[in-house]
Coordinates of C-alpha atoms in Angstrom, one line a residue:
M1 CA 14.2 -0.8 -13.2
N2 CA 12.7 2.6 -11.8
A3 CA 9.2 2.2 -11.9
K4 CA 8.9 5.9 -12.3
M5 CA 10.2 6.2 -15.5
T6 CA 11.3 9.2 -16.8
G7 CA 12.3 10.4 -20.3
Q8 CA 11.0 8.7 -23.6
T9 CA 9.2 5.9 -22.6
M10 CA 6.6 3.5 -25.0
A11 CA 2.8 3.4 -25.3
I12 CA 0.4 1.8 -23.5
Q13 CA -0.3 -1.8 -25.0
A14 CA -1.9 -3.9 -21.9
I15 CA -3.2 -3.4 -18.3
I16 CA -2.4 -6.3 -16.0
F17 CA -4.7 -6.4 -12.8
D18 CA -4.3 -8.7 -9.9
L19 CA -7.6 -10.2 -9.1
D20 CA -8.0 -10.1 -4.9
G21 CA -8.7 -6.8 -3.5
V22 CA -8.6 -5.1 -6.7
L23 CA -11.4 -6.6 -9.0
T24 CA -13.1 -8.7 -5.8
D25 CA -13.0 -8.8 -2.1
T26 CA -12.1 -12.7 -1.6
A27 CA -10.2 -11.5 1.8
L28 CA -12.9 -12.4 3.5
Y29 CA -13.0 -15.8 2.4
H30 CA -9.8 -16.7 2.8
F31 CA -9.4 -15.1 6.3
R32 CA -12.3 -18.0 7.4
A33 CA -10.0 -20.6 5.7
W34 CA -7.1 -20.2 7.4
K35 CA -8.1 -19.0 10.4
A36 CA -10.4 -22.3 10.4
L37 CA -6.8 -24.2 9.7
A38 CA -5.1 -22.3 12.6
D39 CA -7.9 -23.1 15.0
E40 CA -7.0 -27.0 14.4
L41 CA -3.4 -26.1 15.0
G42 CA -4.0 -24.2 17.8
I43 CA -2.9 -21.1 16.3
P44 CA -4.5 -17.6 17.2
F45 CA -4.9 -16.0 14.0
T46 CA -6.9 -12.6 13.2
E47 CA -8.2 -10.6 10.5
Q48 CA -4.3 -7.9 11.0
D49 CA -3.1 -11.5 10.3
N50 CA -4.5 -12.3 7.5
E51 CA -3.1 -8.5 6.1
Q52 CA 0.0 -9.8 5.9
L53 CA -0.7 -12.8 3.9
K54 CA -2.0 -9.9 1.6
G55 CA -0.3 -10.9 -2.4
V56 CA 1.5 -14.3 -0.6
D57 CA 1.0 -17.4 -2.2
R58 CA -0.6 -20.8 -0.3
L59 CA 2.6 -22.6 0.6
N60 CA 4.0 -19.8 1.7
S61 CA 1.0 -18.1 3.4
L62 CA 0.5 -21.5 5.2
R63 CA 4.7 -21.5 6.2
W64 CA 4.0 -18.2 7.9
I65 CA 1.1 -19.1 10.0
A66 CA 3.3 -22.4 11.1
E67 CA 6.6 -20.0 11.9
K68 CA 4.3 -18.1 13.9
G69 CA 2.9 -21.1 16.0
G70 CA 6.5 -22.6 16.9
L71 CA 5.1 -25.5 14.1
M72 CA 7.3 -27.2 12.1
L73 CA 5.6 -29.1 9.2
S74 CA 6.5 -31.8 6.6
A75 CA 6.1 -31.8 3.0
N76 CA 3.3 -34.6 3.1
E77 CA 2.3 -32.3 6.1
E78 CA 1.8 -29.0 4.2
E79 CA 0.2 -30.8 1.3
R80 CA -2.4 -31.3 3.1
L81 CA -3.2 -28.9 4.9
M82 CA -3.2 -26.6 1.9
A83 CA -5.7 -28.8 -0.2
Q84 CA -7.6 -28.5 3.3
K85 CA -7.7 -24.7 3.2
N86 CA -8.5 -24.7 -0.5
A87 CA -11.2 -27.2 0.0
H88 CA -12.6 -24.6 2.6
Y89 CA -12.0 -21.8 0.7
L90 CA -13.9 -23.6 -2.5
Q91 CA -16.9 -24.5 -0.4
L92 CA -16.7 -20.1 0.5
I93 CA -16.6 -19.0 -2.5
Q94 CA -19.2 -21.2 -4.6
H95 CA -21.7 -19.0 -4.3
M96 CA -19.8 -15.7 -5.8
S97 CA -21.5 -13.8 -8.2
A98 CA -21.4 -10.8 -10.3
A99 CA -22.4 -9.0 -7.6
D100 CA -19.2 -9.2 -6.2
L101 CA -17.3 -7.5 -8.9
Y102 CA -16.3 -4.2 -7.2
P103 CA -17.9 -0.9 -8.9
G104 CA -16.1 0.5 -11.7
V105 CA -14.4 -2.8 -13.1
Q106 CA -17.0 -3.4 -15.9
P107 CA -17.0 0.2 -17.1
L108 CA -12.5 0.9 -16.8
F109 CA -12.9 -2.4 -18.9
A110 CA -14.9 -1.3 -21.7
A111 CA -12.9 1.9 -21.4
I112 CA -9.8 0.2 -22.1
K113 CA -11.1 -1.9 -24.7
A114 CA -12.2 0.9 -26.5
K115 CA -8.7 2.1 -26.6
G116 CA -7.6 -1.0 -28.2
W117 CA -5.8 -2.1 -25.3
K118 CA -5.3 -5.8 -24.1
I119 CA -6.3 -7.1 -20.7
G120 CA -4.0 -10.0 -18.6
L121 CA -4.3 -10.7 -15.6
A122 CA -1.3 -11.7 -12.7
S123 CA -2.9 -13.7 -9.7
A124 CA -1.3 -15.3 -6.8
S125 CA -4.3 -17.1 -6.5
K126 CA -4.9 -21.3 -7.9
N127 CA -8.7 -20.1 -8.4
A128 CA -8.0 -17.5 -10.4
A129 CA -10.1 -19.2 -13.1
F130 CA -13.1 -20.3 -10.9
V131 CA -13.6 -16.7 -9.4
L132 CA -13.2 -14.8 -12.7
D133 CA -16.0 -17.4 -14.1
R134 CA -18.2 -16.3 -11.2
L135 CA -17.7 -13.3 -11.7
G136 CA -18.8 -13.3 -15.0
I137 CA -15.7 -11.3 -16.5
A138 CA -13.6 -14.2 -18.0
A139 CA -13.9 -13.5 -21.3
D140 CA -12.7 -9.9 -20.8
F141 CA -9.6 -11.1 -20.4
D142 CA -6.8 -11.6 -23.0
F143 CA -4.6 -13.7 -21.4
V144 CA -4.8 -15.4 -17.5
A145 CA -1.5 -16.0 -15.1
D146 CA -1.8 -17.0 -12.0
A147 CA -0.1 -19.6 -9.2
N148 CA -0.4 -23.1 -11.6
Q149 CA 1.8 -21.5 -14.0
V150 CA 4.8 -20.4 -12.2
K151 CA 7.2 -21.0 -9.8
N152 CA 7.9 -17.8 -8.2
S153 CA 5.2 -16.0 -6.0
K154 CA 5.0 -12.2 -5.9
P155 CA 7.5 -10.3 -5.3
D156 CA 8.7 -12.0 -8.0
P157 CA 8.2 -10.7 -11.5
E158 CA 7.3 -14.0 -12.8
V159 CA 3.6 -13.6 -13.3
F160 CA 3.4 -10.9 -14.2
L161 CA 6.0 -11.1 -17.1
L162 CA 3.8 -15.1 -18.4
A163 CA 0.8 -12.4 -18.6
A164 CA 3.0 -10.1 -20.4
T165 CA 4.3 -13.2 -23.0
G166 CA 0.6 -14.3 -23.3
L167 CA -0.9 -11.3 -24.5
G168 CA 2.3 -10.9 -26.5
V169 CA 2.7 -7.2 -25.5
A170 CA 6.8 -6.3 -24.0
P171 CA 6.6 -5.7 -20.8
G172 CA 7.7 -2.1 -20.7
H173 CA 4.2 -1.4 -22.9
C174 CA 2.2 -2.8 -19.8
I175 CA 0.8 -1.2 -17.0
G176 CA 0.3 -3.7 -13.1
V177 CA -2.4 -2.6 -10.8
E178 CA -1.5 -3.8 -7.4
D179 CA -3.4 -3.7 -4.1
A180 CA -0.4 -5.4 -2.3
V181 CA 3.2 -4.2 -1.4
A182 CA 4.3 -7.2 -2.7
G183 CA 2.4 -6.9 -5.9
I184 CA 3.7 -3.9 -6.7
E185 CA 7.0 -4.9 -6.1
A186 CA 6.5 -7.7 -9.0
I187 CA 5.5 -5.4 -11.3
C188 CA 8.7 -2.5 -10.7
A189 CA 11.1 -6.0 -11.0
A190 CA 9.2 -6.9 -14.3
G191 CA 9.7 -3.4 -15.6
M192 CA 6.0 -2.4 -15.8
R193 CA 4.5 0.7 -14.2
P194 CA 2.8 0.1 -11.0
V195 CA -0.6 1.6 -10.7
G196 CA -1.7 1.0 -6.8
I197 CA -4.8 0.8 -5.3
G198 CA -5.2 1.4 -1.3
E199 CA -3.2 3.6 0.7
P200 CA -0.4 5.6 -0.9
A201 CA 1.9 5.7 2.1
L202 CA 1.8 1.3 2.0
L203 CA 2.3 1.8 -1.7
A204 CA 5.1 4.3 -2.5
Q205 CA 7.4 2.0 -5.3
A206 CA 3.6 3.0 -7.6
S207 CA 3.7 5.8 -9.8
L208 CA -0.1 6.3 -9.5
V209 CA -2.6 5.1 -6.1
V210 CA -5.8 5.6 -6.4
P211 CA -8.1 4.2 -3.2
H212 CA -10.8 2.2 -5.4
I213 CA -10.7 0.9 -8.8
A214 CA -13.8 2.8 -9.5
S215 CA -11.4 5.8 -9.0
L216 CA -9.2 4.8 -11.8
S217 CA -9.8 6.2 -15.3
I218 CA -7.9 6.0 -18.8
A219 CA -6.8 9.7 -18.2
Q220 CA -5.0 8.9 -15.0
L221 CA -3.5 5.5 -16.8
Q222 CA -2.4 7.6 -20.0
V223 CA -0.3 10.3 -17.9
L224 CA 1.4 7.5 -16.7
V225 CA 2.8 7.3 -20.5

């Protein structure tokens, strides 16, 4: 379905958010954990490399790094290294708090609830529930879909479709908010209206792109209807 819908459209009933890069910034923690692992494997890994992993799940991130270093990993090695990276990442995010929530999130959530719309999450992270709890916004979500519940990672639409199902809202009534190209592609494939957070040139498939979540308003969302 073309994300930039024309003609008759359906009313908004839910907004489904990505987590990393949209509501908070865990990219630095992911970078530190992946870099430590890459260093151990003798593979150069930069912040620019880390950008390539935005919106990518843990297994495919590991495989990207291994391929960069010309390594072939067995299934057992992959499991061990993913567990090692995740344990390090969890150590790093232990001290996250509401102070790590991006400015503008709470006012936007309040405005969404005032409209009677539902709030969902569609995250590639297996630690999404923990991060939401640390940020103090877990109770704001009507349904949380994350990588623990799906088989296919973005750009596959599975996690967004699961979020819509959990919310009890048809995909055509949903807006998805993402900062990664893979995430925008997933929203489009799910048949939802895509909103991008970041650079318009990079998120060309989005119906609307704003520089950060604080720039997003209910008025802008309603224009997408």
